[in-house]
mmCIF file of C-alpha atoms in Angstrom:
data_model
loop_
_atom_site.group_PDB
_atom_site.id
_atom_site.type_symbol
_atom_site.label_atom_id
_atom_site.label_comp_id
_atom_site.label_asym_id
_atom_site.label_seq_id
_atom_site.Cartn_x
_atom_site.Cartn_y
_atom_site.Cartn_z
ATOM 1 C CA UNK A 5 -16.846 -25.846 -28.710
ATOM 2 C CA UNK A 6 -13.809 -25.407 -30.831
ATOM 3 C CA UNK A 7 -12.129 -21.819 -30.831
ATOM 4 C CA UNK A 8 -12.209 -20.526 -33.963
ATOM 5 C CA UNK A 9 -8.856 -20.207 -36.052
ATOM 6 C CA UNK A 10 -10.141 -17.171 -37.727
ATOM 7 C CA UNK A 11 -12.012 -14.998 -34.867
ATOM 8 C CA UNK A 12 -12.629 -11.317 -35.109
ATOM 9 C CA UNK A 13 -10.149 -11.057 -32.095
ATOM 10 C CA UNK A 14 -7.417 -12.720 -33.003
ATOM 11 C CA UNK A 15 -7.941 -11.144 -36.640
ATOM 12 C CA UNK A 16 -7.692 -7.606 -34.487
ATOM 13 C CA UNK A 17 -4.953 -8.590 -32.589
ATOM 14 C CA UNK A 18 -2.414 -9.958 -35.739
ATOM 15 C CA UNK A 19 -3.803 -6.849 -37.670
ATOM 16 C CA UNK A 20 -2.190 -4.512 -35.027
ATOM 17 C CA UNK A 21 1.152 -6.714 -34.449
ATOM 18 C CA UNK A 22 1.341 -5.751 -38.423
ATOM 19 C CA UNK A 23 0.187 -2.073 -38.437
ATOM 20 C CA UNK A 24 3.315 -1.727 -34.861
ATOM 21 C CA UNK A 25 5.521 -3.385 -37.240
ATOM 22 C CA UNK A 26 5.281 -0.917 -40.060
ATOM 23 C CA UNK A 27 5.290 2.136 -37.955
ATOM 24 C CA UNK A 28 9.445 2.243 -39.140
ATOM 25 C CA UNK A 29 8.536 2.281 -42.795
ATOM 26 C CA UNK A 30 5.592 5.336 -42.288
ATOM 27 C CA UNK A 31 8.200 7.222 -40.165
ATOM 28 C CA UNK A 32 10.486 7.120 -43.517
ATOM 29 C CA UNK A 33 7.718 9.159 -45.062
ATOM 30 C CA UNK A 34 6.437 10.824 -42.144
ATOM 31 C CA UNK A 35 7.066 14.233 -43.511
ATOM 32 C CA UNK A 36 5.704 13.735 -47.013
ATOM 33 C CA UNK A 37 2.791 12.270 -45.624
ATOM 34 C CA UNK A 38 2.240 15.402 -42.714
ATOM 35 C CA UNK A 39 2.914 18.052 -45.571
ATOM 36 C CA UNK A 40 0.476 15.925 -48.013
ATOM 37 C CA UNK A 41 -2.282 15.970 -45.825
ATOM 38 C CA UNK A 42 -1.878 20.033 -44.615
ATOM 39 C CA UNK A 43 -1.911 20.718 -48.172
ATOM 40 C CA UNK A 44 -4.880 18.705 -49.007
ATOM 41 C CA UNK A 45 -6.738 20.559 -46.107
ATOM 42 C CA UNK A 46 -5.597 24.079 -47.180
ATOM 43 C CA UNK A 47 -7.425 23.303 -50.718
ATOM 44 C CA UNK A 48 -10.541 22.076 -48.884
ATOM 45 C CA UNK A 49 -10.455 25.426 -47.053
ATOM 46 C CA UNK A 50 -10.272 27.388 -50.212
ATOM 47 C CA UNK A 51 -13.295 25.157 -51.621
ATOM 48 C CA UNK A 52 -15.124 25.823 -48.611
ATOM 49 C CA UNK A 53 -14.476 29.564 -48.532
ATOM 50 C CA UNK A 54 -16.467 30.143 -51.726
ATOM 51 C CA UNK A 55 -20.081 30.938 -52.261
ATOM 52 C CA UNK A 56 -22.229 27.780 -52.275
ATOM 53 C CA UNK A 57 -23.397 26.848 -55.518
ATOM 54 C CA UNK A 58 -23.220 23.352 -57.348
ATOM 55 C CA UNK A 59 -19.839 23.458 -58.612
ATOM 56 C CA UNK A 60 -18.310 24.170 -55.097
ATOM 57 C CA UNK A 61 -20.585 21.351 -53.008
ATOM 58 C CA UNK A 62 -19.846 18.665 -55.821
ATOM 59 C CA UNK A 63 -16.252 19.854 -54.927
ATOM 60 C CA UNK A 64 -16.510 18.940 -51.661
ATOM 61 C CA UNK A 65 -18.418 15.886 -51.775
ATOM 62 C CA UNK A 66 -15.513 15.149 -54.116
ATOM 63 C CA UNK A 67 -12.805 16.072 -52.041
ATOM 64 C CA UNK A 68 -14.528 14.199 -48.821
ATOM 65 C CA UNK A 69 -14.767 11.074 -51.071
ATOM 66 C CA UNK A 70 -11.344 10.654 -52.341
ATOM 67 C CA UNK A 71 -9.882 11.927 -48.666
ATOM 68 C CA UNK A 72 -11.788 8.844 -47.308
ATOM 69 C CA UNK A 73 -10.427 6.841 -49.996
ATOM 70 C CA UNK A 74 -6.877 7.636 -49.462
ATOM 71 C CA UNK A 75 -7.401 7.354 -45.770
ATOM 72 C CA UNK A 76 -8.771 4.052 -46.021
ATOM 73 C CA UNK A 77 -6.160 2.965 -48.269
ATOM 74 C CA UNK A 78 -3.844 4.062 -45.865
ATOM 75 C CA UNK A 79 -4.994 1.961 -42.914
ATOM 76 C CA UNK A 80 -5.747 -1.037 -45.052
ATOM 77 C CA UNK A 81 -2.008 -0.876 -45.553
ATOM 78 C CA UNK A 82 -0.731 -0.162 -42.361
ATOM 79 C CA UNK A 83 -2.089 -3.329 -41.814
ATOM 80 C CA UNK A 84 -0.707 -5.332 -45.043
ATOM 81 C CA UNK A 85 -3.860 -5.580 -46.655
ATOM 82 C CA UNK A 86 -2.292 -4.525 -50.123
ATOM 83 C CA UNK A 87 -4.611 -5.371 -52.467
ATOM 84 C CA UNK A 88 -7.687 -3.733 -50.633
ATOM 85 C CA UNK A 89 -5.896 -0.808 -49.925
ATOM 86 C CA UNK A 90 -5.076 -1.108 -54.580
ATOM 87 C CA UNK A 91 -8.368 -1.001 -54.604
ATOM 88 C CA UNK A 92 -8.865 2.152 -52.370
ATOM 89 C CA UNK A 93 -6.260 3.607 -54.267
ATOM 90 C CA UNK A 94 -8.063 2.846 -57.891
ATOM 91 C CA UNK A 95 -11.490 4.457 -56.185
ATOM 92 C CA UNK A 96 -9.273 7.251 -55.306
ATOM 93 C CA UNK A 97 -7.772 7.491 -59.188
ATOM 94 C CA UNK A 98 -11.582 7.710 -60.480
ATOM 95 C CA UNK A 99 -13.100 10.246 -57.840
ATOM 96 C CA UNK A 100 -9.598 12.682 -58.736
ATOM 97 C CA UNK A 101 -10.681 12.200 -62.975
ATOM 98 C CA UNK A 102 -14.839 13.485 -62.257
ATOM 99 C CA UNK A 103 -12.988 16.210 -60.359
ATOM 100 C CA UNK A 104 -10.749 17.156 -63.327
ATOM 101 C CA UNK A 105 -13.940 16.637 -65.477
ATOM 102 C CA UNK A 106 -16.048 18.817 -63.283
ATOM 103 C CA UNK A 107 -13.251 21.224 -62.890
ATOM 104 C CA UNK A 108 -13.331 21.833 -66.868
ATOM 105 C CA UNK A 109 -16.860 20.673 -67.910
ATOM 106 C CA UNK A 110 -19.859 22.061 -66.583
ATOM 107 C CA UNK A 111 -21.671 19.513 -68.350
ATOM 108 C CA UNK A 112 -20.251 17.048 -65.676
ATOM 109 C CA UNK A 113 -21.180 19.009 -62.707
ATOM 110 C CA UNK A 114 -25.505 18.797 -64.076
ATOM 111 C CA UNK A 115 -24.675 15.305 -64.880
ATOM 112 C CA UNK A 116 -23.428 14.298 -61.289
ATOM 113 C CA UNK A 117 -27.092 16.107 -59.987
ATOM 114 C CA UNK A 118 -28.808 14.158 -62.031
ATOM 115 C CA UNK A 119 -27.083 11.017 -61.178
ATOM 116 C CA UNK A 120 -25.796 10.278 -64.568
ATOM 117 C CA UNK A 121 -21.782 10.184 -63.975
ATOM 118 C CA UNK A 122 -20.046 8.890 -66.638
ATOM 119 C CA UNK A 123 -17.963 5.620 -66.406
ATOM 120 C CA UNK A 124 -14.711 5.863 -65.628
ATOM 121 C CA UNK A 125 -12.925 5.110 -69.004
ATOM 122 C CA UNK A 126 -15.343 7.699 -70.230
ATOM 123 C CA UNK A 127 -14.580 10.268 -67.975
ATOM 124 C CA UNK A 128 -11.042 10.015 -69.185
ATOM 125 C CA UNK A 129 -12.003 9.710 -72.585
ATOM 126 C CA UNK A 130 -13.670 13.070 -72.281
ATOM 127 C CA UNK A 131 -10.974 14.330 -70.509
ATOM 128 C CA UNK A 132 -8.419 13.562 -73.307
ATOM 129 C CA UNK A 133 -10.841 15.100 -75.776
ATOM 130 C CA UNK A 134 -10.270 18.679 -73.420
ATOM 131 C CA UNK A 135 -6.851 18.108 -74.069
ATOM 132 C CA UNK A 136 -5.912 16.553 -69.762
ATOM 133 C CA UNK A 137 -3.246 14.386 -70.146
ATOM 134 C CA UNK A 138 -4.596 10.983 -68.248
ATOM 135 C CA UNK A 139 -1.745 9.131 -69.177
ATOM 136 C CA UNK A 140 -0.455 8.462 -65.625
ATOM 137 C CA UNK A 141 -4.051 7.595 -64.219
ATOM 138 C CA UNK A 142 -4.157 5.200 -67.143
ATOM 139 C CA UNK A 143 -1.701 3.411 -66.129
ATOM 140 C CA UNK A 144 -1.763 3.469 -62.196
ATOM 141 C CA UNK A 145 -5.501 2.448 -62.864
ATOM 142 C CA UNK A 146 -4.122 -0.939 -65.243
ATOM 143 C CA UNK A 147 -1.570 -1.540 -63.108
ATOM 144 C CA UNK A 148 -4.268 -1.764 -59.830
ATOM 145 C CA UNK A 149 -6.666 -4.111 -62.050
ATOM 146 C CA UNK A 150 -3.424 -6.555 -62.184
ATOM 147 C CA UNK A 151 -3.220 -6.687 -58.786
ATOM 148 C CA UNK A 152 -6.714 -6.502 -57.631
ATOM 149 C CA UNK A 153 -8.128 -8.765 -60.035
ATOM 150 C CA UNK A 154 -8.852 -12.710 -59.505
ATOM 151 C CA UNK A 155 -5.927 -14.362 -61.004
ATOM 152 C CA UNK A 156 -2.167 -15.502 -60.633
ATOM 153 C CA UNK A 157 -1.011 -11.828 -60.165
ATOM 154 C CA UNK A 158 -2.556 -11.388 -56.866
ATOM 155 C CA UNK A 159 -1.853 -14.813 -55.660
ATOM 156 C CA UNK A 160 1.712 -12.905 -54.149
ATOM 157 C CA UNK A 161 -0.176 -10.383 -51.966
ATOM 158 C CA UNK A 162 -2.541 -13.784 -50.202
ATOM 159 C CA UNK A 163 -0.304 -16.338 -49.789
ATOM 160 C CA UNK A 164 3.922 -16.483 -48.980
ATOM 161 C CA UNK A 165 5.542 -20.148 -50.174
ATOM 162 C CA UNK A 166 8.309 -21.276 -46.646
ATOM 163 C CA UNK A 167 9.538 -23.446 -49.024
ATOM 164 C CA UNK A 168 9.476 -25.253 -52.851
ATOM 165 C CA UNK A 169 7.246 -27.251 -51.058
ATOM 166 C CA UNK A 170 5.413 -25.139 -48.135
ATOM 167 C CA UNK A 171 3.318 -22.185 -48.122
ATOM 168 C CA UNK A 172 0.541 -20.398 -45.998
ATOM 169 C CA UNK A 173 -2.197 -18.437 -46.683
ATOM 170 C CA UNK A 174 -1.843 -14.684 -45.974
ATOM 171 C CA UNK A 175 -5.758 -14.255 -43.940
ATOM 172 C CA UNK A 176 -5.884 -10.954 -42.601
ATOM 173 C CA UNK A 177 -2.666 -9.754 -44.395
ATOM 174 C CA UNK A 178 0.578 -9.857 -43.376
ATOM 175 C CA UNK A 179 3.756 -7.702 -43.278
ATOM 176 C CA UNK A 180 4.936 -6.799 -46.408
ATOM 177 C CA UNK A 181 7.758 -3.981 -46.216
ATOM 178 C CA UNK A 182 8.549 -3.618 -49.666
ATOM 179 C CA UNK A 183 4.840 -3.317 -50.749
ATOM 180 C CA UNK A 184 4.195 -1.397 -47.544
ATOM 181 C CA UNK A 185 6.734 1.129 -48.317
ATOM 182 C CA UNK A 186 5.183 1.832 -51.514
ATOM 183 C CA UNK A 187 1.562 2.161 -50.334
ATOM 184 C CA UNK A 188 3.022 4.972 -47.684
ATOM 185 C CA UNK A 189 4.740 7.095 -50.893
ATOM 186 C CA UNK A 190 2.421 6.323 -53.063
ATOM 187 C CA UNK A 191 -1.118 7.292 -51.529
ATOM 188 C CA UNK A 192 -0.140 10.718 -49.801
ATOM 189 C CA UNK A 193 1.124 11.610 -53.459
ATOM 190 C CA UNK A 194 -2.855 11.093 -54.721
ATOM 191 C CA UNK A 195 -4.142 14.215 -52.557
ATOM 192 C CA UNK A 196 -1.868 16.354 -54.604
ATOM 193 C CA UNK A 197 -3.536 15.164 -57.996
ATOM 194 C CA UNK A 198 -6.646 16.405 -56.883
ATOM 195 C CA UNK A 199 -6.365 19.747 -58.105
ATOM 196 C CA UNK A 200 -7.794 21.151 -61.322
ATOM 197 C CA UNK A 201 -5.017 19.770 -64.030
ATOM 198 C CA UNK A 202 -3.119 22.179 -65.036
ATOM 199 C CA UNK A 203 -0.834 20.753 -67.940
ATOM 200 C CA UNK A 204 -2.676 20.260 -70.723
ATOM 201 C CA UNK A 205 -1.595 18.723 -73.636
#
């Protein structure tokens, strides 16, 4: 029997060649990323210090949710897997909204128990109407359906052309510094935006 080309060990074994070769660009942003994740755990404390009631376990739930989004997004791009690890990062952009919403609407905390949670472009439609600036999640959450969508501007992040006349297909991801980098500064950065907002416009 033929070995396969695309087996779950040899898929394991290029994924950690990849993750050992971006350890240089996460060491860049080691300290960001140390300090983000200390501060996202001294908020989670504070949530978990108060009484329980709805608003403080819909909190957490929250805060566990987008952690694990982040987190996920993180190894996804450790291991050049950009465009899952977009996608992460987009789950991550909705979860930190229904917190602002729940934050600032009570109404959002009885609709989440009832299992009626708004769509996403609602929740930020709702949110603009309490006068949260979304702008930014707007367009980090645009710029993610670009990438993450079906279509010629994703084709980058799964396939690399050798030559005008050569290419190969990226299966399991590949190292990608550049996007890499950006992954590293740019998902640590989300735990911070988790917070009730507190410019309003």
């Amino acid at each position: 029997m033929q070995e396969s080309r695309y087996s779950l060990e040899k898929l394991r074994k290029h994924s950690e060649s990849v993750r050992l070769k971006s350890l240089s660009l996460q060491k860049e942003q080691q300290d960001f990323i140390e300090k983000a994740f200390a501060d996202f755990s001294e908020n989670l404390a504070e949530i978990e210090q108060q009484p329980p009631t709805l608003e403080r376990n819909v909190k957490l739930i929250l805060a566990c949710k987008l952690f694990n989004h982040v987190y996920s997004g993180f190894i996804l791009a450790e291991r050049g897997l950009i465009v899952n690890a977009v996608l992460c990062e987009r789950n991550a952009l909705e979860t930190i909204a229904f917190h602002w919403l729940v934050s600032l609407d009570g109404n959002a905390l009885h609709e989440y128990e009832q299992g009626n949670v708004p769509r996403p472009v609602e929740v930020r439609r709702r949110l603009e109407k309490l006068g949260v600036d979304v702008e930014n999640i707007r367009s980090i959450y645009a710029s993610g359906s670009e990438i993450s969508h079906v279509g010629r501007e994703s084709e980058r992040f799964h396939s690399r052309w050798e030559s005008s006349f050569e290419g190969r297909l990226l299966f399991g991801g590949d190292f990608a510094p550049d996007d890499q980098a950006e992954m590293f500064r740019f998902l640590p950065a989300l735990l911070y935006l988790f917070h009730q907002p507190s410019t309003v416009v």
